[in-house]
Short mmCIF file of C-alpha atoms in Angstrom, two decimals:
data_model
loop_
_atom_site.label_atom_id
_atom_site.label_comp_id
_atom_site.label_asym_id
_atom_site.label_seq_id
_atom_site.Cartn_x
_atom_site.Cartn_y
_atom_site.Cartn_z
CA MET K 1 87.12 116.53 127.08
CA LEU K 2 90.44 115.71 125.44
CA PRO K 3 93.26 118.23 125.90
CA ARG K 4 94.21 120.29 122.89
CA THR K 5 97.68 118.80 122.79
CA LEU K 6 97.70 115.03 122.34
CA THR K 7 100.50 112.53 121.98
CA VAL K 8 99.97 110.80 118.66
CA PHE K 9 101.91 107.82 117.31
CA ALA K 10 101.51 105.24 114.60
CA VAL K 11 102.74 101.68 114.86
CA SER K 12 102.84 98.43 112.99
CA LEU K 13 101.93 95.26 114.84
CA LEU K 14 104.45 92.45 114.81
CA SER K 15 103.94 88.92 115.98
CA LEU K 16 106.50 89.04 118.76
CA PRO K 17 106.05 87.55 122.21
CA ALA K 18 105.05 90.19 124.79
CA GLU K 19 103.01 90.34 127.94
CA LYS K 20 99.73 92.24 128.18
CA LEU K 21 100.57 95.49 129.92
CA PRO K 22 98.61 97.44 132.52
CA VAL K 23 97.10 100.49 130.86
CA PRO K 24 99.28 103.06 132.72
CA THR K 25 102.39 101.14 131.68
CA LEU K 26 101.24 100.93 128.07
CA ILE K 27 100.54 104.66 127.96
CA GLN K 28 103.88 105.45 129.60
CA GLN K 29 105.75 103.30 127.10
CA SER K 30 103.94 105.01 124.23
CA LYS K 31 105.68 108.27 125.12
CA SER K 32 109.19 106.99 124.60
CA GLY K 33 109.07 103.58 122.93
CA ALA K 34 106.44 103.78 120.24
CA LYS K 35 108.79 102.42 117.61
CA SER K 36 109.90 99.40 119.62
CA ALA K 37 108.76 95.92 118.62
CA ALA K 38 107.90 95.10 122.23
CA PHE K 39 105.60 98.10 122.54
CA ARG K 40 103.92 97.40 119.23
CA GLN K 41 103.15 93.85 120.34
CA ALA K 42 101.96 95.03 123.75
CA LEU K 43 99.54 97.40 122.05
CA ALA K 44 98.01 94.51 120.13
CA ASP K 45 97.99 92.23 123.19
CA THR K 46 96.37 94.84 125.44
CA LEU K 47 93.78 96.29 123.07
CA GLY K 48 93.18 93.22 120.90
CA GLN K 49 94.02 92.88 117.25
CA GLU K 50 90.41 92.25 116.22
CA ALA K 51 89.16 95.31 118.09
CA ILE K 52 91.90 97.42 116.50
CA ALA K 53 90.86 96.25 113.04
CA LYS K 54 87.22 97.09 113.78
CA GLY K 55 88.01 100.53 115.18
CA ALA K 56 86.62 99.59 118.58
CA ALA K 57 89.89 99.33 120.53
CA PHE K 58 90.42 101.47 123.61
CA ALA K 59 91.67 101.14 127.16
CA GLY K 60 91.61 103.50 130.08
CA HIS K 61 92.78 103.90 133.65
CA GLY K 62 91.15 106.80 135.44
CA PRO K 63 91.39 109.82 133.12
CA ASP K 64 94.14 108.34 130.92
CA PHE K 65 93.06 106.63 127.70
CA ILE K 66 94.58 105.08 124.61
CA TRP K 67 92.87 104.28 121.29
CA ALA K 68 94.10 102.35 118.26
CA VAL K 69 92.70 101.69 114.80
CA GLU K 70 93.84 100.03 111.61
CA SER K 71 93.27 102.00 108.41
CA GLU K 72 94.95 102.51 105.07
CA LYS K 73 93.83 106.15 105.04
CA THR K 74 94.30 108.82 107.69
CA PRO K 75 91.71 108.45 110.48
CA VAL K 76 90.38 111.27 112.63
CA LEU K 77 89.42 110.36 116.18
CA TYR K 78 86.22 111.95 117.52
CA VAL K 79 85.58 111.86 121.28
CA ASP K 80 82.22 113.08 122.61
CA GLY K 81 81.50 114.46 119.14
CA GLN K 82 84.67 116.55 118.88
CA ALA K 83 87.55 115.89 116.52
CA THR K 84 90.86 115.47 118.31
CA GLY K 85 93.09 116.06 115.29
CA LYS K 86 94.59 113.86 112.63
CA MET K 87 96.31 110.69 113.73
CA THR K 88 99.73 109.73 112.37
CA ARG K 89 101.13 106.40 111.31
CA LEU K 90 104.62 105.04 111.05
CA ALA K 91 106.04 104.11 107.70
CA ASN K 92 104.92 100.74 106.40
CA SER K 93 102.07 100.51 108.91
CA ASN K 94 98.29 100.80 108.80
CA VAL K 95 97.89 100.99 112.60
CA TRP K 96 97.43 104.31 114.35
CA PHE K 97 97.03 105.18 118.01
CA GLN K 98 96.45 108.16 120.24
CA THR K 99 96.46 108.97 123.94
CA GLY K 100 94.45 111.55 125.82
CA LYS K 101 92.60 112.41 129.01
CA LEU K 102 88.88 112.19 129.73
CA LYS K 103 86.69 113.43 132.56
CA THR K 104 86.22 110.71 135.17
CA GLY K 105 83.00 109.67 136.86
CA THR K 106 81.02 109.43 133.64
CA SER K 107 81.00 107.66 130.28
CA HIS K 108 82.15 108.91 126.90
CA ASN K 109 81.77 107.98 123.25
CA PHE K 110 84.16 107.86 120.33
CA HIS K 111 84.32 107.01 116.65
CA TYR K 112 86.57 107.61 113.66
CA ALA K 113 86.10 109.49 110.41
CA ILE K 114 87.98 107.87 107.55
CA ASP K 115 87.80 109.40 104.09
CA GLY K 116 84.61 111.19 105.08
CA SER K 117 82.85 108.10 106.43
CA ARG K 118 82.14 107.19 110.02
CA PHE K 119 83.95 104.05 111.23
CA GLY K 120 84.11 101.97 114.40
CA GLY K 121 83.78 103.43 117.84
CA ASN K 122 81.92 102.78 121.07
CA PRO K 123 79.07 104.86 122.57
CA ASN K 124 79.80 103.88 126.18
CA ILE K 125 83.34 103.93 127.54
CA PRO K 126 83.58 104.41 131.31
CA ALA K 127 86.16 106.70 132.88
CA TYR K 128 86.35 105.38 136.43
CA LEU K 129 86.89 107.47 139.53
CA PRO K 130 90.02 106.84 141.66
CA ASP K 131 88.11 104.73 144.20
CA SER K 132 87.37 102.13 141.51
CA TYR K 133 91.00 100.99 141.69
CA GLU K 134 92.77 99.01 144.40
CA LYS K 135 94.78 101.04 146.87
CA GLN K 136 97.66 99.93 149.02
CA GLY K 137 96.74 99.17 152.61
CA VAL K 138 93.00 98.77 152.01
CA PRO K 139 91.80 95.39 153.35
CA GLN K 140 89.79 93.21 151.01
CA GLY K 141 86.36 91.86 151.80
CA LYS K 142 85.25 88.30 151.22
CA LEU K 143 82.69 87.05 148.72
CA SER K 144 80.80 83.89 149.61
CA GLU K 145 80.35 80.95 147.33
CA LYS K 146 77.22 80.93 145.20
CA LEU K 147 74.13 80.26 147.30
CA VAL K 148 70.87 78.96 145.86
CA HIS K 149 67.44 79.80 147.25
CA THR K 150 64.12 78.12 146.38
CA SER K 151 61.23 80.53 146.78
CA ARG K 152 57.80 80.19 148.32
CA ILE K 153 56.52 83.60 147.25
CA TYR K 154 57.45 82.73 143.65
CA PRO K 155 56.63 79.01 144.01
CA GLY K 156 59.54 76.79 143.00
CA MET K 157 61.67 79.63 141.60
CA LYS K 158 65.41 79.21 142.22
CA SER K 159 67.67 82.23 142.70
CA ASP K 160 71.45 82.43 142.90
CA TYR K 161 72.92 84.91 145.33
CA TRP K 162 76.21 85.83 147.00
CA ILE K 163 77.06 87.63 150.23
CA TRP K 164 80.01 90.04 150.39
CA VAL K 165 81.37 90.87 153.83
CA PRO K 166 83.97 93.60 154.48
CA ALA K 167 87.15 92.91 156.40
CA GLN K 168 85.98 95.36 159.10
CA TYR K 169 82.82 93.36 159.86
CA ASN K 170 82.49 92.50 163.55
CA PRO K 171 79.74 89.99 164.42
CA SER K 172 79.10 91.83 167.68
CA THR K 173 78.20 95.04 165.86
CA PRO K 174 75.27 95.03 163.41
CA ALA K 175 76.35 96.11 159.93
CA ALA K 176 74.53 98.20 157.37
CA LEU K 177 73.18 96.39 154.30
CA MET K 178 72.79 96.84 150.55
CA VAL K 179 71.03 94.55 148.08
CA TRP K 180 72.07 94.53 144.41
CA GLN K 181 69.85 93.19 141.65
CA ASP K 182 71.50 91.25 138.78
CA GLY K 183 74.09 90.34 141.38
CA HIS K 184 76.01 87.97 139.11
CA GLY K 185 77.35 91.09 137.36
CA LEU K 186 79.20 92.16 140.51
CA VAL K 187 80.89 88.84 141.29
CA ALA K 188 84.04 89.44 139.22
CA ARG K 189 86.27 91.63 141.37
CA GLU K 190 87.78 93.53 138.44
CA GLY K 191 84.75 93.26 136.19
CA SER K 192 82.98 96.21 134.62
CA THR K 193 81.37 97.40 137.88
CA ARG K 194 84.53 97.16 140.04
CA ALA K 195 81.98 97.29 142.87
CA GLN K 196 83.86 95.24 145.46
CA ILE K 197 86.90 97.50 145.11
CA VAL K 198 84.71 100.60 145.45
CA TRP K 199 83.07 99.23 148.61
CA GLU K 200 86.45 98.50 150.17
CA ASN K 201 87.86 101.94 149.42
CA LEU K 202 84.78 103.79 150.65
CA ILE K 203 84.52 101.76 153.86
CA GLN K 204 88.22 102.36 154.55
CA GLN K 205 87.71 106.12 154.09
CA LYS K 206 84.53 106.01 156.20
CA LYS K 207 82.52 107.44 153.30
CA ILE K 208 80.09 104.56 153.72
CA PRO K 209 79.53 102.45 156.85
CA VAL K 210 80.73 98.91 157.40
CA MET K 211 78.26 97.14 155.18
CA VAL K 212 77.24 93.65 154.09
CA HIS K 213 76.25 93.42 150.42
CA VAL K 214 73.81 90.87 149.00
CA LEU K 215 74.20 90.18 145.28
CA ILE K 216 71.12 88.42 143.94
CA SER K 217 70.42 87.21 140.42
CA PRO K 218 66.99 86.96 138.79
CA GLY K 219 65.29 83.64 139.41
CA LEU K 220 64.46 80.73 137.17
CA ALA K 221 61.06 79.10 137.45
CA GLU K 222 60.25 75.52 136.52
CA GLY K 223 61.24 74.74 132.97
CA GLU K 224 64.07 77.30 133.21
CA ARG K 225 61.63 80.14 132.61
CA ARG K 226 63.39 83.43 133.23
CA MET K 227 61.66 85.52 135.87
CA ARG K 228 63.68 88.74 135.63
CA SER K 229 61.05 91.06 134.16
CA ILE K 230 58.25 89.53 136.21
CA GLN K 231 60.25 90.10 139.40
CA TYR K 232 61.82 93.44 138.55
CA ASP K 233 59.32 95.33 136.37
CA THR K 234 56.06 94.51 138.15
CA VAL K 235 54.73 97.30 140.36
CA SER K 236 53.66 95.44 143.50
CA ASP K 237 55.06 94.43 146.87
CA ARG K 238 55.76 90.83 145.83
CA TYR K 239 59.48 91.18 145.19
CA ALA K 240 59.88 93.33 148.30
CA ARG K 241 58.30 90.55 150.38
CA PHE K 242 60.53 88.00 148.64
CA LEU K 243 63.63 89.91 149.73
CA ARG K 244 62.41 90.60 153.27
CA ASP K 245 60.86 87.26 154.14
CA GLU K 246 63.11 84.86 152.22
CA ILE K 247 66.52 86.14 151.10
CA LEU K 248 67.26 88.50 153.96
CA ALA K 249 65.94 86.00 156.47
CA GLU K 250 68.72 83.66 155.30
CA VAL K 251 71.32 86.43 155.36
CA GLN K 252 70.32 87.48 158.88
CA ALA K 253 70.71 83.90 160.08
CA LYS K 254 74.40 84.11 159.12
CA TYR K 255 75.35 87.74 159.70
CA ASN K 256 74.47 90.47 162.16
CA VAL K 257 72.91 93.13 159.91
CA ARG K 258 70.80 96.16 160.70
CA LYS K 259 67.05 95.79 160.27
CA ASP K 260 66.11 99.48 160.13
CA GLY K 261 65.42 100.97 156.70
CA TYR K 262 67.73 103.89 157.56
CA SER K 263 70.66 101.45 157.42
CA ARG K 264 69.66 99.67 154.23
CA GLY K 265 70.12 100.50 150.57
CA ILE K 266 69.08 98.80 147.34
CA ALA K 267 70.49 99.12 143.82
CA GLY K 268 70.09 97.92 140.26
CA ASN K 269 70.50 98.63 136.55
CA SER K 270 67.72 98.86 133.96
CA SER K 271 64.85 96.64 135.18
CA GLY K 272 66.93 96.21 138.33
CA GLY K 273 66.83 99.99 138.74
CA ILE K 274 63.04 100.24 138.79
CA CYS K 275 63.04 97.15 140.99
CA ALA K 276 65.22 98.93 143.56
CA PHE K 277 62.90 101.96 143.53
CA ASN K 278 59.81 99.77 143.72
CA VAL K 279 61.10 97.85 146.75
CA ALA K 280 61.83 101.06 148.67
CA TRP K 281 58.49 102.56 147.59
CA GLN K 282 56.60 99.49 148.80
CA GLN K 283 58.59 99.06 152.01
CA PRO K 284 60.42 102.25 153.05
CA ASP K 285 60.74 100.77 156.53
CA GLN K 286 63.04 98.13 155.01
CA PHE K 287 65.03 100.19 152.45
CA SER K 288 65.40 103.97 152.36
CA ARG K 289 68.37 104.45 150.00
CA VAL K 290 67.88 103.79 146.28
CA LEU K 291 70.45 103.61 143.49
CA SER K 292 68.92 103.30 140.00
CA HIS K 293 71.05 103.20 136.85
CA ILE K 294 69.25 103.46 133.47
CA GLY K 295 66.06 102.54 135.33
CA SER K 296 63.25 100.98 133.27
CA PHE K 297 60.39 103.20 134.44
CA THR K 298 58.40 102.01 131.45
CA ALA K 299 55.50 99.70 130.61
CA LEU K 300 57.43 96.42 130.36
CA GLN K 301 55.00 94.58 132.67
CA TRP K 302 51.90 96.66 132.07
CA ARG K 303 48.90 94.41 131.46
CA TYR K 304 45.43 95.74 130.69
CA ASN K 305 42.07 94.43 129.40
CA GLN K 306 42.87 90.94 130.65
CA PRO K 307 39.97 88.42 130.62
CA ASP K 308 40.33 88.17 134.38
CA PRO K 309 40.72 91.68 135.86
CA LYS K 310 43.03 90.36 138.57
CA ASP K 311 45.56 89.64 135.82
CA ASN K 312 45.84 93.34 134.97
CA LEU K 313 49.17 94.73 136.15
CA GLU K 314 50.62 98.17 136.65
CA GLY K 315 53.86 98.97 134.84
CA GLY K 316 56.75 101.13 135.91
CA ASN K 317 55.49 103.88 133.62
CA ILE K 318 53.10 104.98 136.37
CA TYR K 319 55.81 105.85 138.91
CA PRO K 320 56.30 109.50 137.91
CA PHE K 321 52.59 109.99 138.54
CA LEU K 322 52.42 107.88 141.71
CA VAL K 323 55.21 109.99 143.19
CA ARG K 324 53.29 113.19 142.42
CA ARG K 325 49.95 111.94 143.76
CA GLU K 326 50.74 109.59 146.65
CA PRO K 327 51.97 110.51 150.14
CA LYS K 328 55.69 111.18 150.26
CA ARG K 329 57.89 108.23 151.24
CA ASN K 330 60.96 108.84 153.37
CA ILE K 331 63.51 107.64 150.81
CA ARG K 332 66.70 109.03 149.23
CA VAL K 333 67.13 108.38 145.49
CA TRP K 334 70.02 108.57 143.00
CA LEU K 335 68.88 108.26 139.38
CA GLN K 336 71.19 107.95 136.37
CA ASP K 337 70.35 107.84 132.67
CA GLY K 338 71.61 108.98 129.27
CA ALA K 339 70.11 110.93 126.40
CA GLU K 340 70.61 108.02 123.98
CA ASP K 341 68.85 105.41 126.14
CA LEU K 342 66.10 103.18 124.76
CA GLU K 343 62.95 104.26 122.99
CA ASN K 344 60.53 101.44 122.11
CA ARG K 345 56.95 100.28 122.46
CA ALA K 346 57.37 100.01 126.25
CA GLY K 347 58.22 103.69 126.51
CA SER K 348 61.05 106.20 126.58
CA TRP K 349 63.75 105.50 129.13
CA PRO K 350 65.25 109.03 129.06
CA LEU K 351 61.91 110.82 129.25
CA GLN K 352 60.60 108.59 132.02
CA ASN K 353 63.72 109.12 134.14
CA ILE K 354 63.40 112.88 133.66
CA GLN K 355 59.69 112.66 134.49
CA LEU K 356 60.48 110.76 137.67
CA ALA K 357 63.21 113.24 138.63
CA ASN K 358 60.80 116.14 138.20
CA SER K 359 58.17 114.31 140.24
CA LEU K 360 60.67 113.72 143.04
CA LYS K 361 61.65 117.37 142.90
CA GLN K 362 58.07 118.59 143.03
CA LYS K 363 57.46 116.52 146.17
CA GLU K 364 60.78 117.71 147.66
CA TYR K 365 62.44 114.32 147.85
CA ASP K 366 66.14 114.02 148.58
CA PHE K 367 67.16 112.96 145.06
CA HIS K 368 69.87 113.37 142.45
CA LEU K 369 69.69 112.88 138.68
CA SER K 370 73.01 112.08 137.01
CA TRP K 371 72.63 112.71 133.29
CA GLY K 372 74.88 111.74 130.40
CA ASN K 373 74.83 110.96 126.69
CA GLY K 374 75.10 107.17 126.88
CA THR K 375 72.84 104.47 125.51
CA HIS K 376 71.23 101.67 127.54
CA SER K 377 74.54 100.81 129.19
CA ALA K 378 75.87 100.48 132.72
CA ALA K 379 79.10 102.31 131.79
CA HIS K 380 78.13 105.70 133.21
CA GLY K 381 76.75 104.25 136.44
CA ASN K 382 79.81 102.07 136.90
CA ALA K 383 82.15 105.01 136.34
CA GLU K 384 80.46 107.15 139.01
CA LEU K 385 79.73 104.37 141.51
CA ALA K 386 81.99 105.79 144.22
CA ASP K 387 80.28 109.18 144.02
CA SER K 388 76.74 107.79 143.99
CA LEU K 389 77.34 105.57 147.02
CA THR K 390 79.04 108.40 148.90
CA TRP K 391 76.02 110.62 148.20
CA LEU K 392 73.50 107.94 149.21
CA TRP K 393 75.22 107.28 152.53
CA ARG K 394 76.33 110.82 153.36
CA ASP K 395 75.69 111.91 156.97
CA TYR K 396 74.96 108.31 158.04
CA ASP K 397 75.09 107.93 161.82
CA PRO K 398 75.22 104.35 163.16
CA SER K 399 73.78 105.51 166.47
CA LYS K 400 70.50 106.37 164.70
CA THR K 401 67.77 104.17 163.30
CA GLU K 402 65.94 106.84 161.34
CA GLN K 403 66.35 110.18 159.61
CA THR K 404 63.93 112.43 157.77
CA TYR K 405 65.49 112.99 154.37
CA GLU K 406 65.33 116.51 153.01
CA MET K 407 66.19 117.90 149.60
CA GLU K 408 69.65 119.43 149.43
CA PRO K 409 69.65 123.26 149.41
CA ALA K 410 71.59 123.33 146.13
CA GLU K 411 68.98 121.14 144.45
CA ARG K 412 66.13 123.16 145.90
CA GLU K 413 67.42 126.27 144.13
CA LYS K 414 67.54 124.60 140.71
CA PRO K 415 64.64 124.62 138.22
CA LEU K 416 62.79 121.57 136.96
CA PHE K 417 64.40 119.62 134.13
CA ARG K 418 63.33 120.68 130.65
CA ILE K 419 63.60 118.93 127.28
CA THR K 420 65.42 120.27 124.23
CA ILE K 421 65.21 118.43 120.90
CA SER K 422 68.76 118.13 119.61
CA ASN K 423 68.64 115.65 116.73
CA ARG K 424 66.38 117.44 114.24
#
């Protein structure tokens, strides 16, 4: 939520040489130097002139945000559906900007109203937690070069993957392990996930154990056929065996990692989210900690009435019902989704995540549902990554190889999730 009192300025952009500023510096300069040519240029350099013209420009650092828009008429900035007050422009300028604070650990949305019409905006802007930023004195881990694996379980399929090792790793002490689907999205250190920075900060604070991370991308079959949905959305043990018998066998040949499921976690977004859950469901002895963002618990790979019955496939839509009917697995699960997630012929992402959460609750799993208003975007999950990992690995004891997970008392006291129609 934005504070009631906001600093509002208007500027004109000049084509003067200036360096792109860090967001905290840009916001600080806005408080005292809004009329300076250097600041006006830095605003354009940092937020992007094209994005400003389209009404999509924003930047944030933790709770501190800045927005800018170009408009001949007075714009009103709306954040999370609430007007923040009229913006002001300088004389002879059509560029307006505003600063404010947002709640961290989640995503937000914004747009403008100009002359009664909606303009620009973004439905998914992450407000990162403090542990998503580098901190002085925290040692950096090391990311391997890209490795390429040719599969036997998926004959001929090639998969790229990377191995991230923390500075605290000691070959004489087996490390915990996490596997991340769509791993190419975590390779850039200061990319949208900021995952490597989060891992470093949490390891340094002992909120998660010393841990090796495997970042694996979906494979390509012969003819460059993309295998992502086949690997991730199919409800079977095939991908779980692929990880155990092929990828992790290579990792274990290079690094001393724990082999007990208690010391292993698995994560992913969208189809990668259901994939993470599916792997732990199929092999809880290998992975017992699951992180699913905007998980696709829908019928993307459901196949029925095939000429050959063996070609019929279960889809992720059955998981809420499998959880209710099948014996309880010893797994811990963090789910995240948003009210504006996808709705298409494969199913409803929000409803299926709520269904799965209620199923987990009914069977007394140790689970958490993080709910927001975002669309099918990783922004919310990225913003809360430090919290979700801390929760997944809470009470970890390296002297143990197993633990019976139990629902938290606070969750046990809460009711099941219920649906309210809000758009009609």
